[in-house]
Amino acid sequence: MPVHKPQGIRIHARSPRVTVYADADAAARALARRVAGAIEANPRVVIGLPTGRTPLAFYRELVAQHARGADFAEVTTFNVDEFVGIPASHPGSYRSFMEEHLFRHVNVRPERRHFLNGTATDVDAECRRYEEEIAAAGGIDLQILGIGTNGHIGFNEPAPALAARTHRVTLTLETRRSNAALFGGDTANVPPEALSMGMATILHARAIVLLATGKAKAACVERVVNGPLTTGLPASFLQLHDDVNIMLDAPAAAKLRGSP
Ligand code: GLP
C-alpha cells in the first residue's frame, strides 16, 4: 500500500474508498484539488454541494483554487438541502451560507447555482422542480457530502423508511442542535423542517465524495464503511455506489482498522 502523506493514506481500496489525511485542512485541500481537476477535465461539470462546518475549509481551498486560475464560469451547482420557512436572504439559510463562503468569491454564474426554495408555497412542486432541473442539467457528476453525527446525508435523517427523491423532512433534535450556530446558537430558532435531495437523487450522482473530519464523526464513519445497510444510518447506502471516496482526517478515521 503506497504511503504518501500529502496525498492521504488509502486504507480501504474498494468503493467506498477511504483516504485519511494528516489533518482536516489537508483533506480539504485534496478535495479542492479534485474539484479543480474535475472542472479542468470538464468545464461544464455539474457539482452537488453541502453545507455545515466541515466543508468550510474545503470552500476556502476552492476559493484559493479560483485565485490560482480555476474557472467556474460554466460550472453548474446544486445544493443538497435547505431549511423550510426561512427566505433565501435569512442569514441562517443555506443559500446565505453558500453566498458567504463560496459564491461571492468565485465565478459560478448566478443562473447556474441551484437551490431549493424553502419558502415555496407548493412544496411538492418545488421538490419536483429540483429533480427536473437536475435531470435537465444532465445529472450530477460529482456530489460532495458532509455527514451528520447520526449518519444523515443532506437532510435524509435516520428513519424506518427513506425517501428516494427530493422531499420535505422533519429534522431530528440532534440535527437541529448541530445547526444552531446558524441561528444565534439557539436550537429553538432552527426551523423544524427542511427540503432535501433524496437518497436516489444522491446515489444517482456519477461520483460521490463524503468529507468527514473530527472525532465526533468517528463512530458513524466506521458504521458507514463497515456496517450493514440500514435506514437507521442513511449514509450506509453509499456502500451501494461504485464510485464513493470518503475523505477523512485522522480523528474521524480513528475507529477504522488500518487507520494511521
Ligand atoms: C447539516 C447539513 C448536512 C451536513 C451536516 C453536517 O445538517 N444538512 O448536509 O452534512 O450538517 O454538518 P457539520 O459539517 O457541521 O458537522
mmCIF file of C-alpha atoms and ligand atoms in Angstrom:
data_model
loop_
_atom_site.group_PDB
_atom_site.id
_atom_site.type_symbol
_atom_site.label_atom_id
_atom_site.label_comp_id
_atom_site.label_asym_id
_atom_site.label_seq_id
_atom_site.Cartn_x
_atom_site.Cartn_y
_atom_site.Cartn_z
ATOM 1 C CA MET A 1 0.000 0.000 0.000
ATOM 2 C CA PRO A 2 1.683 3.271 -1.061
ATOM 3 C CA VAL A 3 2.001 5.640 1.877
ATOM 4 C CA HIS A 4 2.294 9.236 0.802
ATOM 5 C CA LYS A 5 1.176 11.681 3.461
ATOM 6 C CA PRO A 6 0.232 14.790 1.495
ATOM 7 C CA GLN A 7 -1.913 12.653 -0.827
ATOM 8 C CA GLY A 8 -3.544 10.875 2.094
ATOM 9 C CA ILE A 9 -3.288 7.253 3.054
ATOM 10 C CA ARG A 10 -5.641 4.885 1.290
ATOM 11 C CA ILE A 11 -6.916 2.414 3.894
ATOM 12 C CA HIS A 12 -9.880 0.921 2.052
ATOM 13 C CA ALA A 13 -9.418 0.437 -1.664
ATOM 14 C CA ARG A 14 -12.858 -0.637 -2.891
ATOM 15 C CA SER A 15 -15.800 1.756 -3.024
ATOM 16 C CA PRO A 16 -16.290 3.352 -0.606
ATOM 17 C CA ARG A 17 -12.579 4.165 -0.926
ATOM 18 C CA VAL A 18 -11.352 5.678 2.312
ATOM 19 C CA THR A 19 -8.468 8.130 2.340
ATOM 20 C CA VAL A 20 -7.066 9.557 5.558
ATOM 21 C CA TYR A 21 -5.239 12.887 5.567
ATOM 22 C CA ALA A 22 -2.822 14.349 8.088
ATOM 23 C CA ASP A 23 -5.424 16.891 9.206
ATOM 24 C CA ALA A 24 -8.711 18.492 8.218
ATOM 25 C CA ASP A 25 -7.006 21.175 6.125
ATOM 26 C CA ALA A 26 -5.091 18.563 4.123
ATOM 27 C CA ALA A 27 -8.361 16.719 3.422
ATOM 28 C CA ALA A 28 -9.994 19.991 2.351
ATOM 29 C CA ARG A 29 -7.062 20.800 0.055
ATOM 30 C CA ALA A 30 -7.205 17.355 -1.528
ATOM 31 C CA LEU A 31 -10.930 17.704 -2.178
ATOM 32 C CA ALA A 32 -10.494 21.205 -3.641
ATOM 33 C CA ARG A 33 -7.769 19.829 -5.923
ATOM 34 C CA ARG A 34 -10.111 17.069 -7.027
ATOM 35 C CA VAL A 35 -12.856 19.586 -7.832
ATOM 36 C CA ALA A 36 -10.418 21.847 -9.693
ATOM 37 C CA GLY A 37 -9.289 18.778 -11.655
ATOM 38 C CA ALA A 38 -12.906 17.877 -12.468
ATOM 39 C CA ILE A 39 -13.511 21.417 -13.755
ATOM 40 C CA GLU A 40 -10.370 21.271 -15.853
ATOM 41 C CA ALA A 41 -11.438 17.929 -17.331
ATOM 42 C CA ASN A 42 -14.980 19.183 -17.955
ATOM 43 C CA PRO A 43 -15.614 22.937 -17.599
ATOM 44 C CA ARG A 44 -19.374 22.219 -17.659
ATOM 45 C CA VAL A 45 -19.225 19.799 -14.743
ATOM 46 C CA VAL A 46 -22.325 19.566 -12.506
ATOM 47 C CA ILE A 47 -21.464 19.537 -8.815
ATOM 48 C CA GLY A 48 -23.654 18.861 -5.769
ATOM 49 C CA LEU A 49 -22.675 20.913 -2.729
ATOM 50 C CA PRO A 50 -23.108 20.543 1.041
ATOM 51 C CA THR A 51 -23.195 22.983 3.929
ATOM 52 C CA GLY A 52 -22.101 22.614 7.550
ATOM 53 C CA ARG A 53 -18.900 23.345 9.461
ATOM 54 C CA THR A 54 -16.944 20.563 7.766
ATOM 55 C CA PRO A 55 -16.932 21.994 4.222
ATOM 56 C CA LEU A 56 -15.804 25.476 5.347
ATOM 57 C CA ALA A 57 -12.121 24.609 4.889
ATOM 58 C CA PHE A 58 -12.949 22.998 1.543
ATOM 59 C CA TYR A 59 -14.703 26.158 0.317
ATOM 60 C CA ARG A 60 -11.713 28.225 1.465
ATOM 61 C CA GLU A 61 -9.443 25.975 -0.582
ATOM 62 C CA LEU A 62 -11.781 26.136 -3.565
ATOM 63 C CA VAL A 63 -11.612 29.943 -3.442
ATOM 64 C CA ALA A 64 -7.817 29.589 -3.397
ATOM 65 C CA GLN A 65 -8.043 27.310 -6.461
ATOM 66 C CA HIS A 66 -10.063 30.034 -8.196
ATOM 67 C CA ALA A 67 -7.358 32.586 -7.325
ATOM 68 C CA ARG A 68 -4.880 30.186 -8.965
ATOM 69 C CA GLY A 69 -6.936 30.129 -12.151
ATOM 70 C CA ALA A 70 -9.733 27.553 -11.725
ATOM 71 C CA ASP A 71 -12.565 28.893 -13.880
ATOM 72 C CA PHE A 72 -16.105 28.216 -12.625
ATOM 73 C CA ALA A 73 -17.880 30.128 -15.432
ATOM 74 C CA GLU A 74 -19.500 27.025 -16.968
ATOM 75 C CA VAL A 75 -19.907 25.022 -13.771
ATOM 76 C CA THR A 76 -23.403 24.169 -12.533
ATOM 77 C CA THR A 77 -24.116 23.568 -8.851
ATOM 78 C CA PHE A 78 -26.992 22.070 -6.891
ATOM 79 C CA ASN A 79 -27.132 22.446 -3.141
ATOM 80 C CA VAL A 80 -28.252 19.340 -1.397
ATOM 81 C CA ASP A 81 -30.741 20.844 1.071
ATOM 82 C CA GLU A 82 -32.374 23.943 2.573
ATOM 83 C CA PHE A 83 -34.484 24.854 5.595
ATOM 84 C CA VAL A 84 -38.245 25.274 5.225
ATOM 85 C CA GLY A 85 -39.890 28.552 6.131
ATOM 86 C CA ILE A 86 -36.992 30.977 6.005
ATOM 87 C CA PRO A 87 -36.290 33.180 2.996
ATOM 88 C CA ALA A 88 -33.087 32.832 0.988
ATOM 89 C CA SER A 89 -31.978 36.204 2.392
ATOM 90 C CA HIS A 90 -32.129 34.940 6.014
ATOM 91 C CA PRO A 91 -28.581 34.692 7.400
ATOM 92 C CA GLY A 92 -29.296 31.129 8.590
ATOM 93 C CA SER A 93 -30.373 29.876 5.163
ATOM 94 C CA TYR A 94 -28.046 27.515 3.334
ATOM 95 C CA ARG A 95 -28.279 29.865 0.385
ATOM 96 C CA SER A 96 -26.775 32.667 2.519
ATOM 97 C CA PHE A 97 -24.124 30.237 3.724
ATOM 98 C CA MET A 98 -23.144 29.423 0.159
ATOM 99 C CA GLU A 99 -23.089 33.075 -0.902
ATOM 100 C CA GLU A 100 -20.871 33.963 2.018
ATOM 101 C CA HIS A 101 -18.438 31.064 1.832
ATOM 102 C CA LEU A 102 -18.256 30.307 -1.880
ATOM 103 C CA PHE A 103 -20.316 32.114 -4.464
ATOM 104 C CA ARG A 104 -19.305 35.675 -3.699
ATOM 105 C CA HIS A 105 -15.675 34.599 -4.137
ATOM 106 C CA VAL A 106 -15.819 32.534 -7.342
ATOM 107 C CA ASN A 107 -17.360 32.976 -10.791
ATOM 108 C CA VAL A 108 -20.179 30.418 -10.823
ATOM 109 C CA ARG A 109 -22.888 32.199 -12.823
ATOM 110 C CA PRO A 110 -25.974 33.028 -10.719
ATOM 111 C CA GLU A 111 -28.245 31.183 -13.161
ATOM 112 C CA ARG A 112 -26.126 28.042 -12.782
ATOM 113 C CA ARG A 113 -26.404 27.980 -8.956
ATOM 114 C CA HIS A 114 -29.359 25.889 -7.927
ATOM 115 C CA PHE A 115 -31.052 25.896 -4.534
ATOM 116 C CA LEU A 116 -34.218 24.518 -3.057
ATOM 117 C CA ASN A 117 -36.653 27.284 -2.150
ATOM 118 C CA GLY A 118 -37.626 26.813 1.494
ATOM 119 C CA THR A 119 -40.489 29.313 1.203
ATOM 120 C CA ALA A 120 -42.214 27.715 -1.794
ATOM 121 C CA THR A 121 -45.962 27.567 -1.202
ATOM 122 C CA ASP A 122 -46.308 24.297 -3.111
ATOM 123 C CA VAL A 123 -43.559 22.176 -1.577
ATOM 124 C CA ASP A 124 -44.251 19.104 -3.708
ATOM 125 C CA ALA A 125 -43.996 21.174 -6.891
ATOM 126 C CA GLU A 126 -40.762 22.712 -5.600
ATOM 127 C CA CYS A 127 -39.271 19.248 -4.992
ATOM 128 C CA ARG A 128 -40.335 18.111 -8.466
ATOM 129 C CA ARG A 129 -38.840 21.257 -9.999
ATOM 130 C CA TYR A 130 -35.491 20.466 -8.382
ATOM 131 C CA GLU A 131 -35.443 16.907 -9.685
ATOM 132 C CA GLU A 132 -36.334 18.195 -13.160
ATOM 133 C CA GLU A 133 -33.561 20.794 -13.071
ATOM 134 C CA ILE A 134 -31.020 18.163 -12.052
ATOM 135 C CA ALA A 135 -32.183 15.935 -14.901
ATOM 136 C CA ALA A 136 -32.120 18.854 -17.364
ATOM 137 C CA ALA A 137 -28.525 19.592 -16.333
ATOM 138 C CA GLY A 138 -27.644 16.020 -17.293
ATOM 139 C CA GLY A 139 -27.473 14.716 -13.718
ATOM 140 C CA ILE A 140 -24.858 15.373 -11.061
ATOM 141 C CA ASP A 141 -21.285 14.476 -11.986
ATOM 142 C CA LEU A 142 -19.727 14.929 -8.562
ATOM 143 C CA GLN A 143 -21.764 15.026 -5.371
ATOM 144 C CA ILE A 144 -19.918 16.300 -2.322
ATOM 145 C CA LEU A 145 -21.404 15.438 1.051
ATOM 146 C CA GLY A 146 -20.866 16.046 4.718
ATOM 147 C CA ILE A 147 -22.345 13.733 7.318
ATOM 148 C CA GLY A 148 -24.336 14.322 10.482
ATOM 149 C CA THR A 149 -23.240 12.571 13.678
ATOM 150 C CA ASN A 150 -26.394 10.446 13.329
ATOM 151 C CA GLY A 151 -25.414 9.368 9.813
ATOM 152 C CA HIS A 152 -27.646 11.737 7.871
ATOM 153 C CA ILE A 153 -26.594 12.881 4.416
ATOM 154 C CA GLY A 154 -28.210 16.014 3.047
ATOM 155 C CA PHE A 155 -31.174 16.061 5.400
ATOM 156 C CA ASN A 156 -32.002 12.384 4.942
ATOM 157 C CA GLU A 157 -32.449 11.604 8.619
ATOM 158 C CA PRO A 158 -32.389 8.112 10.165
ATOM 159 C CA ALA A 159 -35.948 6.764 9.915
ATOM 160 C CA PRO A 160 -37.814 3.493 9.353
ATOM 161 C CA ALA A 161 -38.004 4.409 5.651
ATOM 162 C CA LEU A 162 -36.013 6.792 3.480
ATOM 163 C CA ALA A 163 -37.276 8.906 0.582
ATOM 164 C CA ALA A 164 -35.775 8.347 -2.861
ATOM 165 C CA ARG A 165 -36.322 11.798 -4.302
ATOM 166 C CA THR A 166 -36.243 15.415 -3.188
ATOM 167 C CA HIS A 167 -38.716 15.792 -0.345
ATOM 168 C CA ARG A 168 -39.745 17.627 2.804
ATOM 169 C CA VAL A 169 -38.271 16.276 6.013
ATOM 170 C CA THR A 170 -38.749 16.782 9.754
ATOM 171 C CA LEU A 171 -35.384 17.346 11.413
ATOM 172 C CA THR A 172 -34.261 15.409 14.471
ATOM 173 C CA LEU A 173 -33.395 17.329 17.620
ATOM 174 C CA GLU A 174 -29.755 16.243 17.207
ATOM 175 C CA THR A 175 -29.624 17.773 13.727
ATOM 176 C CA ARG A 176 -31.337 20.973 14.854
ATOM 177 C CA ARG A 177 -28.821 21.247 17.695
ATOM 178 C CA SER A 178 -25.894 20.864 15.341
ATOM 179 C CA ASN A 179 -27.301 23.604 13.087
ATOM 180 C CA ALA A 180 -27.960 26.009 15.986
ATOM 181 C CA ALA A 181 -24.846 28.091 15.253
ATOM 182 C CA LEU A 182 -26.572 29.392 12.106
ATOM 183 C CA PHE A 183 -29.432 30.662 14.284
ATOM 184 C CA GLY A 184 -27.695 32.567 17.055
ATOM 185 C CA GLY A 185 -26.788 29.384 18.921
ATOM 186 C CA ASP A 186 -30.410 28.681 19.855
ATOM 187 C CA THR A 187 -31.778 25.268 18.803
ATOM 188 C CA ALA A 188 -35.325 26.588 19.226
ATOM 189 C CA ASN A 189 -34.703 29.011 16.357
ATOM 190 C CA VAL A 190 -33.631 26.248 13.939
ATOM 191 C CA PRO A 191 -36.516 25.509 11.574
ATOM 192 C CA PRO A 192 -38.074 22.124 12.367
ATOM 193 C CA GLU A 193 -38.341 21.158 8.706
ATOM 194 C CA ALA A 194 -36.171 21.177 5.615
ATOM 195 C CA LEU A 195 -36.154 20.177 1.965
ATOM 196 C CA SER A 196 -33.530 17.691 0.872
ATOM 197 C CA MET A 197 -32.399 15.723 -2.124
ATOM 198 C CA GLY A 198 -33.453 12.116 -1.569
ATOM 199 C CA MET A 199 -31.308 9.017 -1.394
ATOM 200 C CA ALA A 200 -31.714 8.220 -5.089
ATOM 201 C CA THR A 201 -31.034 11.826 -6.076
ATOM 202 C CA ILE A 202 -27.724 11.498 -4.246
ATOM 203 C CA LEU A 203 -26.904 7.938 -5.310
ATOM 204 C CA HIS A 204 -27.502 8.723 -8.991
ATOM 205 C CA ALA A 205 -24.554 11.139 -8.972
ATOM 206 C CA ARG A 206 -21.751 9.717 -11.100
ATOM 207 C CA ALA A 207 -19.216 10.124 -8.300
ATOM 208 C CA ILE A 208 -19.600 10.951 -4.630
ATOM 209 C CA VAL A 209 -17.139 12.345 -2.096
ATOM 210 C CA LEU A 210 -18.009 12.320 1.578
ATOM 211 C CA LEU A 211 -15.854 14.637 3.678
ATOM 212 C CA ALA A 212 -15.806 13.992 7.436
ATOM 213 C CA THR A 213 -13.435 15.452 9.992
ATOM 214 C CA GLY A 214 -13.165 15.444 13.768
ATOM 215 C CA LYS A 215 -13.626 12.728 16.352
ATOM 216 C CA ALA A 216 -17.378 13.313 16.703
ATOM 217 C CA LYS A 217 -17.765 11.635 13.276
ATOM 218 C CA ALA A 218 -15.560 8.583 14.002
ATOM 219 C CA ALA A 219 -18.293 6.217 15.199
ATOM 220 C CA CYS A 220 -20.702 6.886 12.343
ATOM 221 C CA VAL A 221 -17.889 6.801 9.759
ATOM 222 C CA GLU A 222 -16.925 3.328 10.982
ATOM 223 C CA ARG A 223 -20.530 2.145 10.572
ATOM 224 C CA VAL A 224 -20.790 3.776 7.134
ATOM 225 C CA VAL A 225 -17.733 1.838 5.948
ATOM 226 C CA ASN A 226 -18.185 -1.496 7.728
ATOM 227 C CA GLY A 227 -21.741 -1.657 8.984
ATOM 228 C CA PRO A 228 -24.841 -3.140 7.360
ATOM 229 C CA LEU A 229 -27.106 -1.077 5.137
ATOM 230 C CA THR A 230 -29.757 0.413 7.335
ATOM 231 C CA THR A 231 -32.241 3.250 7.111
ATOM 232 C CA GLY A 232 -31.097 3.975 10.678
ATOM 233 C CA LEU A 233 -27.842 5.237 9.145
ATOM 234 C CA PRO A 234 -28.708 6.778 5.766
ATOM 235 C CA ALA A 235 -25.043 7.201 4.758
ATOM 236 C CA SER A 236 -24.631 3.389 4.883
ATOM 237 C CA PHE A 237 -26.398 3.310 1.494
ATOM 238 C CA LEU A 238 -23.289 4.877 -0.022
ATOM 239 C CA GLN A 239 -21.931 1.300 0.011
ATOM 240 C CA LEU A 240 -24.231 0.632 -2.963
ATOM 241 C CA HIS A 241 -22.459 3.160 -5.167
ATOM 242 C CA ASP A 242 -19.344 2.130 -7.050
ATOM 243 C CA ASP A 243 -17.546 5.489 -7.019
ATOM 244 C CA VAL A 244 -17.541 6.836 -3.483
ATOM 245 C CA ASN A 245 -14.493 8.362 -1.847
ATOM 246 C CA ILE A 246 -14.612 9.029 1.888
ATOM 247 C CA MET A 247 -12.036 11.675 2.787
ATOM 248 C CA LEU A 248 -11.139 11.843 6.461
ATOM 249 C CA ASP A 249 -8.755 13.401 8.913
ATOM 250 C CA ALA A 250 -7.154 11.094 11.479
ATOM 251 C CA PRO A 251 -9.695 11.732 14.284
ATOM 252 C CA ALA A 252 -12.640 10.875 12.003
ATOM 253 C CA ALA A 253 -10.804 7.693 10.923
ATOM 254 C CA ALA A 254 -9.895 6.654 14.474
ATOM 255 C CA LYS A 255 -12.320 3.714 14.629
ATOM 256 C CA LEU A 256 -11.358 2.234 11.250
ATOM 257 C CA ARG A 257 -8.980 -0.720 11.096
ATOM 258 C CA GLY A 258 -5.684 0.220 9.495
ATOM 259 C CA SER A 259 -6.094 3.917 10.182
ATOM 260 C CA PRO A 260 -2.802 5.738 10.770
HETATM 261 C C1 GLP B 1 -26.253 19.732 8.136
HETATM 262 C C2 GLP B 1 -26.406 19.522 6.642
HETATM 263 C C3 GLP B 1 -25.704 18.281 6.184
HETATM 264 C C4 GLP B 1 -24.297 18.257 6.741
HETATM 265 C C5 GLP B 1 -24.353 18.224 8.237
HETATM 266 C C6 GLP B 1 -23.009 18.097 8.913
HETATM 267 O O1 GLP B 1 -27.198 19.035 8.879
HETATM 268 N N1 GLP B 1 -27.767 19.467 6.207
HETATM 269 O O2 GLP B 1 -25.702 18.241 4.760
HETATM 270 O O3 GLP B 1 -23.613 17.146 6.259
HETATM 271 O O4 GLP B 1 -24.968 19.424 8.639
HETATM 272 O O5 GLP B 1 -22.616 19.284 9.493
HETATM 273 P P1 GLP B 1 -21.182 19.578 10.077
HETATM 274 O O6 GLP B 1 -20.251 19.535 8.930
HETATM 275 O O7 GLP B 1 -21.313 20.952 10.660
HETATM 276 O O8 GLP B 1 -20.904 18.519 11.082
#
